[in-house]
mmCIF file of C-alpha atoms and ligand atoms in Angstrom:
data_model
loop_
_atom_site.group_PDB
_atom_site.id
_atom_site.type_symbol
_atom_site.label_atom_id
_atom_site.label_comp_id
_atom_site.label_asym_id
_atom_site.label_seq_id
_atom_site.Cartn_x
_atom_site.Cartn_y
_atom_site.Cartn_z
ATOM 1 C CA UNK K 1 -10.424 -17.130 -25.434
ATOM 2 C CA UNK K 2 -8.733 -17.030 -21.874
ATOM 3 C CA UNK K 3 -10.345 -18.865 -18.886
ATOM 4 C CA UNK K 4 -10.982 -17.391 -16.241
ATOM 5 C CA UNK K 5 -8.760 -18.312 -12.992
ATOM 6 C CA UNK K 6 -10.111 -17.711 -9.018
ATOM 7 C CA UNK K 7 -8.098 -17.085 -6.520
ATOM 8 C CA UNK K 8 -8.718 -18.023 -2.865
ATOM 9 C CA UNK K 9 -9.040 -15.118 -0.585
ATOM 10 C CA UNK K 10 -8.083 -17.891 2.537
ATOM 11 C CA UNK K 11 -11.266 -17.783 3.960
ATOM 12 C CA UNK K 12 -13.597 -20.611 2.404
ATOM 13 C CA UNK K 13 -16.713 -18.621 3.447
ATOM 14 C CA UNK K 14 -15.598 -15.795 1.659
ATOM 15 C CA UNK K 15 -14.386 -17.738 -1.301
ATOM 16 C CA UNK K 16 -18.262 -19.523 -1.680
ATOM 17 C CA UNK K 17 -19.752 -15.854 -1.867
ATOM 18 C CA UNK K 18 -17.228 -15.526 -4.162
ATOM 19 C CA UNK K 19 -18.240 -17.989 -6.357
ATOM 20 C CA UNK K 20 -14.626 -19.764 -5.418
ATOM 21 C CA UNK K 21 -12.612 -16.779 -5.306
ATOM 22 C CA UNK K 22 -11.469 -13.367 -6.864
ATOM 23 C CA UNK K 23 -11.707 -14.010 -10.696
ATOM 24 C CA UNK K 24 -9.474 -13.183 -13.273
ATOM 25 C CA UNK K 25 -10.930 -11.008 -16.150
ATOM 26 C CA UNK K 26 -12.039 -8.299 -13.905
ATOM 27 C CA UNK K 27 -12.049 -5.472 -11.377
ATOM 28 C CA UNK K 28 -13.141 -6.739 -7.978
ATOM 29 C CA UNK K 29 -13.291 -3.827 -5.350
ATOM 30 C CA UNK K 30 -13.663 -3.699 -1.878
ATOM 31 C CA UNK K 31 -14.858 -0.917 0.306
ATOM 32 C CA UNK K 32 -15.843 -0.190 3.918
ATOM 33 C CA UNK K 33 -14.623 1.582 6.489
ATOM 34 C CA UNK K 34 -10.909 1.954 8.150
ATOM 35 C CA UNK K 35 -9.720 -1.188 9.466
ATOM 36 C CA UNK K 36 -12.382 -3.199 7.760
ATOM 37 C CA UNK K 37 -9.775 -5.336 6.560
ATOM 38 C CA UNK K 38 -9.377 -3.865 2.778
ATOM 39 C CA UNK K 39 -5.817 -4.133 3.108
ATOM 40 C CA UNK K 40 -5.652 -7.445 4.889
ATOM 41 C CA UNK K 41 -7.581 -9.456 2.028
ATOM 42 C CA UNK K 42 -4.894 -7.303 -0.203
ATOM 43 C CA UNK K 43 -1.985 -8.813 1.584
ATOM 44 C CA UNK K 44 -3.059 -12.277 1.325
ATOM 45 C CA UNK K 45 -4.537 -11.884 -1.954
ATOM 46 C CA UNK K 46 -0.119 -11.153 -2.931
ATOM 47 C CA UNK K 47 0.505 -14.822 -1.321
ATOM 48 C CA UNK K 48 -2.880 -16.475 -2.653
ATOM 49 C CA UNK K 49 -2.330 -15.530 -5.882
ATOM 50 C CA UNK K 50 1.191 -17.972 -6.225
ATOM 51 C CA UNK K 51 -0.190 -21.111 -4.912
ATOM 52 C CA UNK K 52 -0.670 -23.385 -7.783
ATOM 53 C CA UNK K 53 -4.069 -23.793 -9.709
ATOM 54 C CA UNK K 54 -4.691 -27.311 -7.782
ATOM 55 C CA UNK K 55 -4.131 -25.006 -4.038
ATOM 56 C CA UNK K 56 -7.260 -22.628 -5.365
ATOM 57 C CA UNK K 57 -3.865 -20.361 -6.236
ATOM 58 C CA UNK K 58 -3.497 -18.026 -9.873
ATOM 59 C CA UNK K 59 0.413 -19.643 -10.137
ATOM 60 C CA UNK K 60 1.632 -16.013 -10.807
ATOM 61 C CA UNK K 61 2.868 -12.885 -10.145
ATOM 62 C CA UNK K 62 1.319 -10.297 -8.112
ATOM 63 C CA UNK K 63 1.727 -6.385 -9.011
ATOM 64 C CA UNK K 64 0.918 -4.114 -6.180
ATOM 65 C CA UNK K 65 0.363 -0.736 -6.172
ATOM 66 C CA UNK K 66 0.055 1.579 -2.781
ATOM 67 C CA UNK K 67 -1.225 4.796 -3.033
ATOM 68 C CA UNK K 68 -1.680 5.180 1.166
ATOM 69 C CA UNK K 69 1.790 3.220 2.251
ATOM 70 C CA UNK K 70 0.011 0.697 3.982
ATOM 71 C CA UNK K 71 2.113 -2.593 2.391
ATOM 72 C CA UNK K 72 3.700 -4.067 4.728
ATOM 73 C CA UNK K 73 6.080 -6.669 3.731
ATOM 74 C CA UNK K 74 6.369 -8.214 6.978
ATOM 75 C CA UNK K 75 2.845 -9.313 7.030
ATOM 76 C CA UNK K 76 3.187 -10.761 4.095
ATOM 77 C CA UNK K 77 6.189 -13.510 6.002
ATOM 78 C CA UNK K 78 3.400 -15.360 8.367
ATOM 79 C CA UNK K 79 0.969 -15.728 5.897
ATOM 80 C CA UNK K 80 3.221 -17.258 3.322
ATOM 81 C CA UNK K 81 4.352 -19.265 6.187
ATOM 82 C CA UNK K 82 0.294 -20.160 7.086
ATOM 83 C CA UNK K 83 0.296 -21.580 3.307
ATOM 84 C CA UNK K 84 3.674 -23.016 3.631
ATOM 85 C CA UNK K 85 5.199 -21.321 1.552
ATOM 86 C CA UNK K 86 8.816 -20.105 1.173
ATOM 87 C CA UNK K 87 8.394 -16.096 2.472
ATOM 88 C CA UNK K 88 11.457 -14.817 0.476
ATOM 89 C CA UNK K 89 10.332 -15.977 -2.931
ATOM 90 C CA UNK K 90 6.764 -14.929 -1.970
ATOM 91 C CA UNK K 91 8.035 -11.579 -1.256
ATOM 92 C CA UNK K 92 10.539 -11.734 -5.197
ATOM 93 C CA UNK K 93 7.402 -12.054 -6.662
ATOM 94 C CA UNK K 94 5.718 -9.082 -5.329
ATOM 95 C CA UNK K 95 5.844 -6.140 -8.007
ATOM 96 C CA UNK K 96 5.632 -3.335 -5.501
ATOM 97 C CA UNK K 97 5.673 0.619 -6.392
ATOM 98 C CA UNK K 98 3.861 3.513 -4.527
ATOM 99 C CA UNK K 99 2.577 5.839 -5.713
ATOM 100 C CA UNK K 100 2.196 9.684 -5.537
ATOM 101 C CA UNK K 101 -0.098 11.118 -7.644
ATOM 102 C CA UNK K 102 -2.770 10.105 -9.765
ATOM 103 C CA UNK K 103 -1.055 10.293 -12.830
ATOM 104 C CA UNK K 104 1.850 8.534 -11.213
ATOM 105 C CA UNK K 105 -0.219 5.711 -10.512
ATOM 106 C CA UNK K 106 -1.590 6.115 -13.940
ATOM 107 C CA UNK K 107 1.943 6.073 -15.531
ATOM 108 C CA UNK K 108 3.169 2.706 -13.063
ATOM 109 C CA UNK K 109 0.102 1.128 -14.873
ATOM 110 C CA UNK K 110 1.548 1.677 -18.525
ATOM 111 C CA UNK K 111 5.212 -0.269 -16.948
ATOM 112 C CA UNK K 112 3.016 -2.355 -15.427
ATOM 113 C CA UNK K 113 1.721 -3.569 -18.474
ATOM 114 C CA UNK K 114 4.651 -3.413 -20.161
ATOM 115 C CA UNK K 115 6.253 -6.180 -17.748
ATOM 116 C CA UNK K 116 3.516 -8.293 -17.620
ATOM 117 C CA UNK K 117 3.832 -8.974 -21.384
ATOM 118 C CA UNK K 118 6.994 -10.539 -20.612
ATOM 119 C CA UNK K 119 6.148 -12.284 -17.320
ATOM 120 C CA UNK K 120 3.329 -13.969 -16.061
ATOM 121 C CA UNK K 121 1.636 -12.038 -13.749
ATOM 122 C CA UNK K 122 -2.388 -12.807 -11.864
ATOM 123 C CA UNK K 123 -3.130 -10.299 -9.952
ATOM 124 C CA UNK K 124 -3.027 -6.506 -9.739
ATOM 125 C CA UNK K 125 -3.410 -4.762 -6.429
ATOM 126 C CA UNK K 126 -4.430 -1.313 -6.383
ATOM 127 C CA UNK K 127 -4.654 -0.086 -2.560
ATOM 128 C CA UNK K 128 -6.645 2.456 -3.256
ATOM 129 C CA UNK K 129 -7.835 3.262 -6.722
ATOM 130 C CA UNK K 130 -9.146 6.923 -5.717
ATOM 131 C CA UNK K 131 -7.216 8.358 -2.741
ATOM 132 C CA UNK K 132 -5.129 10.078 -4.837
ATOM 133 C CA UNK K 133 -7.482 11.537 -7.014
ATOM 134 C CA UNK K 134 -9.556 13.013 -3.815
ATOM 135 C CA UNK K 135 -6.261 14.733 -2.999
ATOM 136 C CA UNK K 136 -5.275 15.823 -6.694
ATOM 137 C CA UNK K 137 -9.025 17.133 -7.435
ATOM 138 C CA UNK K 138 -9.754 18.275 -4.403
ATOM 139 C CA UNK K 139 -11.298 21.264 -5.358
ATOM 140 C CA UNK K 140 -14.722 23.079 -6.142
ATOM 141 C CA UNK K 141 -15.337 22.367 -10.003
ATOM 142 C CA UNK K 142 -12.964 19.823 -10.401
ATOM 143 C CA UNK K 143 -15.235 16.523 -9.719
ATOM 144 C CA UNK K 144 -16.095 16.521 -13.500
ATOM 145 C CA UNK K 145 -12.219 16.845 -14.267
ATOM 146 C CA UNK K 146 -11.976 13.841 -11.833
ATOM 147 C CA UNK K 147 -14.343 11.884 -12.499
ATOM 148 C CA UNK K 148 -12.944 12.119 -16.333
ATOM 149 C CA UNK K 149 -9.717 11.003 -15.326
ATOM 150 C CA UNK K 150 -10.851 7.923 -12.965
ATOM 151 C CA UNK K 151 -12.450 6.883 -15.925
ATOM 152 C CA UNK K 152 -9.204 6.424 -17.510
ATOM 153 C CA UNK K 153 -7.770 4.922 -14.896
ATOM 154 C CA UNK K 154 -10.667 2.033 -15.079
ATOM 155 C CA UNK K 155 -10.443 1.527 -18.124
ATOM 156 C CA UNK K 156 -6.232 0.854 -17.972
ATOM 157 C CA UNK K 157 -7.347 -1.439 -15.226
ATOM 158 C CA UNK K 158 -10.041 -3.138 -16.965
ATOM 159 C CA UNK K 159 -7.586 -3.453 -20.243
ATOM 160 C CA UNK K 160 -5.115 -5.106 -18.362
ATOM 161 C CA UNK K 161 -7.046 -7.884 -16.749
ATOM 162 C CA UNK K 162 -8.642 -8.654 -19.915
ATOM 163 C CA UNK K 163 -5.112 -8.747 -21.918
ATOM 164 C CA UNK K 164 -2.784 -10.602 -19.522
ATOM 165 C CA UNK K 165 -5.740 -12.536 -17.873
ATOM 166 C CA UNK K 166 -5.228 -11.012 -14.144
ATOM 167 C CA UNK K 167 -7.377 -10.492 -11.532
ATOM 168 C CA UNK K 168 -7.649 -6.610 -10.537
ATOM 169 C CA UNK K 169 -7.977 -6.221 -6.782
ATOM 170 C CA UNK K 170 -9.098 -2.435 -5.767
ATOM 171 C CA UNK K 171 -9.927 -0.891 -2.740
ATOM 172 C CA UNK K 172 -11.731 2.283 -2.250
ATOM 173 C CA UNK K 173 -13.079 4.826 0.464
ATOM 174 C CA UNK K 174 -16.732 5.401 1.796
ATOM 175 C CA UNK K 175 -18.062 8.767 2.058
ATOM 176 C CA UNK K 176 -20.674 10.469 4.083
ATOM 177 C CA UNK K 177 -23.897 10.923 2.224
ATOM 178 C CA UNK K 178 -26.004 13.149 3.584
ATOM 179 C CA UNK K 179 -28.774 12.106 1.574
ATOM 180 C CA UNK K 180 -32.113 14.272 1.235
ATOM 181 C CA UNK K 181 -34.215 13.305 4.031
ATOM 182 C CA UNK K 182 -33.912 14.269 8.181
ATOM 183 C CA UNK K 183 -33.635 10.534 9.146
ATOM 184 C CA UNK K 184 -30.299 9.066 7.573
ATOM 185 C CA UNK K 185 -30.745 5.314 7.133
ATOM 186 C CA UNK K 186 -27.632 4.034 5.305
ATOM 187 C CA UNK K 187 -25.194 7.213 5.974
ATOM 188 C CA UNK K 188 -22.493 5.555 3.646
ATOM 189 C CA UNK K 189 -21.416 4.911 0.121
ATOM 190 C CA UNK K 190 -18.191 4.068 -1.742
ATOM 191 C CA UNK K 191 -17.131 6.932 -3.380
ATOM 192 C CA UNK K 192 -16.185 7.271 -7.063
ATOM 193 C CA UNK K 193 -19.671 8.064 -8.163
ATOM 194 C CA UNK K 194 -21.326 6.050 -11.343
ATOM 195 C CA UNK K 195 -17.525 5.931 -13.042
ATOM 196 C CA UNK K 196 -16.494 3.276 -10.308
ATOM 197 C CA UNK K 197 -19.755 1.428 -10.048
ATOM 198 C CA UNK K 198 -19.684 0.778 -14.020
ATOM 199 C CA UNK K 199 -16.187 -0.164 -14.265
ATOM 200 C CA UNK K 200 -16.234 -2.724 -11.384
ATOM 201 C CA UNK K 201 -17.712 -5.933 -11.952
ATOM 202 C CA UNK K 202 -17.824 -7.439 -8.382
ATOM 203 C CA UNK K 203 -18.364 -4.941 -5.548
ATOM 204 C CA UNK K 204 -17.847 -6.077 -1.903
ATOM 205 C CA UNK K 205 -18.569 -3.720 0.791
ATOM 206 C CA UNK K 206 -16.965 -5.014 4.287
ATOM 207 C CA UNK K 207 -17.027 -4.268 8.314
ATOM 208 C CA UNK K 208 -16.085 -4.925 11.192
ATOM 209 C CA UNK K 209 -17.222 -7.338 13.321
ATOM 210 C CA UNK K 210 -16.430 -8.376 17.085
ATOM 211 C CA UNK K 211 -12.541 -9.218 17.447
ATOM 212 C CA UNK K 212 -10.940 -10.439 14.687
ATOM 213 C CA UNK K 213 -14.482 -11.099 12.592
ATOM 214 C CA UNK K 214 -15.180 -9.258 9.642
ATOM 215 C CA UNK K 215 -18.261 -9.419 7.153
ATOM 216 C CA UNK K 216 -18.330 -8.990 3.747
ATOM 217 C CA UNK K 217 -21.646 -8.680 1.949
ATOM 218 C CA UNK K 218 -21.784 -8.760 -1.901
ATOM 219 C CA UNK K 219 -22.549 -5.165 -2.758
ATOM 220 C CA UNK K 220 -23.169 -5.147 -6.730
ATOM 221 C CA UNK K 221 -22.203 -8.371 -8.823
ATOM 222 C CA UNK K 222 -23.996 -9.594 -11.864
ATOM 223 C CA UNK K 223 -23.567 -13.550 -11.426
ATOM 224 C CA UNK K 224 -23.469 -13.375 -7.765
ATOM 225 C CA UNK K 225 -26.203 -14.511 -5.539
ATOM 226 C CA UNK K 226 -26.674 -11.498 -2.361
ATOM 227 C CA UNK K 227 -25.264 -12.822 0.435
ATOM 228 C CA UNK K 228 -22.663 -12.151 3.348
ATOM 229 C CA UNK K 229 -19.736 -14.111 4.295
ATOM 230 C CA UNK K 230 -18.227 -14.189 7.945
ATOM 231 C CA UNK K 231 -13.852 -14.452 7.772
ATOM 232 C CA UNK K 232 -11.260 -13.203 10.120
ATOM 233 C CA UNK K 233 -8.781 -11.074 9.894
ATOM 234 C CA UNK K 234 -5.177 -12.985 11.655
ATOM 235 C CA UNK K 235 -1.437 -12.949 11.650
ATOM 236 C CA UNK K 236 -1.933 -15.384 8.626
ATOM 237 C CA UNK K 237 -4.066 -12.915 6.699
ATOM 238 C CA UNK K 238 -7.837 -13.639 5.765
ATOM 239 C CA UNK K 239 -9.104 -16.873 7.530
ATOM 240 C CA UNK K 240 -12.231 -18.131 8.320
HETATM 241 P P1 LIG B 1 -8.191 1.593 5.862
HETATM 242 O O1 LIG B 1 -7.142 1.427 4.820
HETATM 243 O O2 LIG B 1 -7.723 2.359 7.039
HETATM 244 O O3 LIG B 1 -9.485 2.154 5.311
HETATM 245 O O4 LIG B 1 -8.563 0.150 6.466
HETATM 246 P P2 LIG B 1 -8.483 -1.306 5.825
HETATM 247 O O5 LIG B 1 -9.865 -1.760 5.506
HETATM 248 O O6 LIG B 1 -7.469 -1.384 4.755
HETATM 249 O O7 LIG B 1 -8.014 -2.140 7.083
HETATM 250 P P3 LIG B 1 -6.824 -3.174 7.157
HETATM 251 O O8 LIG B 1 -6.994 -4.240 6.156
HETATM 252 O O9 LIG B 1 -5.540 -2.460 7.201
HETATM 253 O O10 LIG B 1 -7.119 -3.819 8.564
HETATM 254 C C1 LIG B 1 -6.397 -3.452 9.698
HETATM 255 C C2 LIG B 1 -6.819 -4.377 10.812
HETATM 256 O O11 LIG B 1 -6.397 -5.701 10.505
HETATM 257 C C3 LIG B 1 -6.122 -4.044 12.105
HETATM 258 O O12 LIG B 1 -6.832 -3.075 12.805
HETATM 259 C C4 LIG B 1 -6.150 -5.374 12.809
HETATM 260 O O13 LIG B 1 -7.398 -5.522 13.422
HETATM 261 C C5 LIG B 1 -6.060 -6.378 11.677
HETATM 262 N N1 LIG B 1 -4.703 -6.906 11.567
HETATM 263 C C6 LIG B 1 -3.683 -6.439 10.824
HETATM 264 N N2 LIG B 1 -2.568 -7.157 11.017
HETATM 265 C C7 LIG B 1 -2.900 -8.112 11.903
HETATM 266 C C8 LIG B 1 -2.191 -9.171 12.516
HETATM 267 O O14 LIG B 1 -0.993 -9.376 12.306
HETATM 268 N N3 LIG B 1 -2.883 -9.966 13.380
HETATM 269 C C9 LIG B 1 -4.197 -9.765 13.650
HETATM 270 N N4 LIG B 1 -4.822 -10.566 14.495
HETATM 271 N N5 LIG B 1 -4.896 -8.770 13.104
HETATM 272 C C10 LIG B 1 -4.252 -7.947 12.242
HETATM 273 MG MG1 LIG B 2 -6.146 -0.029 3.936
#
């Protein structure tokens, strides 16, 4: 039986609401609106994730894949500095592909796979999980068709952090919800419907806050406690 490994986020308030971190085993996804810091946590997440066990690190490899183009290796140079850390190896062990379509980013996930048989990798990034498949099904009639496929897609996901022991890092839009009444209390959900709700385990919904504060409040986990968690978003990545 594996154990389970959690990786710091860099932010110890974030990493207590965690339960000590994002956990191996599972799909952990974040969602909340643009600039919420989704991408952020992602980026430090890639250096977190090859500290060593004793740093609150996974000691591995990190496979990323971009679906908006939003990676930006550069950022990824002061935070490795911010955990002392040598930038240019940081940045060798960064898997990164983008990705076109949805069944591109399906088919990187079968190489994916394939390559972390041979090497050890802790963490998968996928930044986001549905973009694609809002663009590829996009029509009238085609959410069932969608929603069919995104299913797959989860369950690659869910496959792979169970077989190589890796922590599965998504992100993921919110959408308007009109909902049925005239007064609108809570005008946003992630989108992805039941498929995405059932195949992630941990489900953080985050926002902005004043400056460089964000909050992230636990939105759906099983062995978490509700709760929020203050952290900030810097040139180092996700702080408190
Ligand atoms: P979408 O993908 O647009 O939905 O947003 P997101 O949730 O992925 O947001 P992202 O993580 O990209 O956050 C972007 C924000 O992070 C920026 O607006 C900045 O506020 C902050 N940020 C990014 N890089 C830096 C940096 O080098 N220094 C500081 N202080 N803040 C940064
Ligand atoms: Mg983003």
């Amino acid at each position: 039986r594996k154990s389970v490994v959690r990786i710091t986020t860099g932010s110890q308030a974030l990493d207590e609401l965690l339960g000590g971190g994002i956990e191996t085993l599972c799909i952990t996804e974040a969602f909340g609106e643009f600039r919420s810091g989704k991408t952020q946590l992602a980026h430090t997440l890639c250096v977190s994730t090859q500290l060593p066990i004793h740093m609150h690190g996974g000691n591995g490899k990190v496979a990323y894949i971009d679906t908006e183009g939003t990676f930006r290796p550069e950022r990824i140079v002061p935070i490795a500095e911010r955990f002392g850390m040598d930038a240019n190896a940081v940045l060798d062990n960064i898997i990164y592909a983008r990705a076109y379509t949805y069944e591109h980013q399906y088919n990187l996930l079968l190489g994916l796979a394939a390559k972390m048989a041979e090497e050890p990798f802790r963490l998968l990034i996928v930044d986001s999980v549905i973009a694609l498949f809002r663009v590829d099904f996009s029509g009238r009639g085609e959410l069932a068709e969608r929603q069919q496929k995104l299913a797959q897609m989860l369950s690659r996901l869910t496959k792979i952090a169970e077989e190589f022991n890796v922590a599965v890092y998504i992100t993921n839009q919110v959408i308007a919800d009109p909902g049925g009444g005239m007064f609108i209390t809570d005008p946003k959900k992630p989108a992805g419907g039941h498929v995405l709700a059932h195949a992630a385990t941990i489900r953080l919904m985050l926002r902005k806050g004043k400056g460089e504060q964000r909050v992230c409040k636990i939105f759906d986990a099983p062995n978490l406690p509700e709760g929020e968690a203050v952290f900030q978003v810097t040139s180092g990545g996700v702080t408190d």
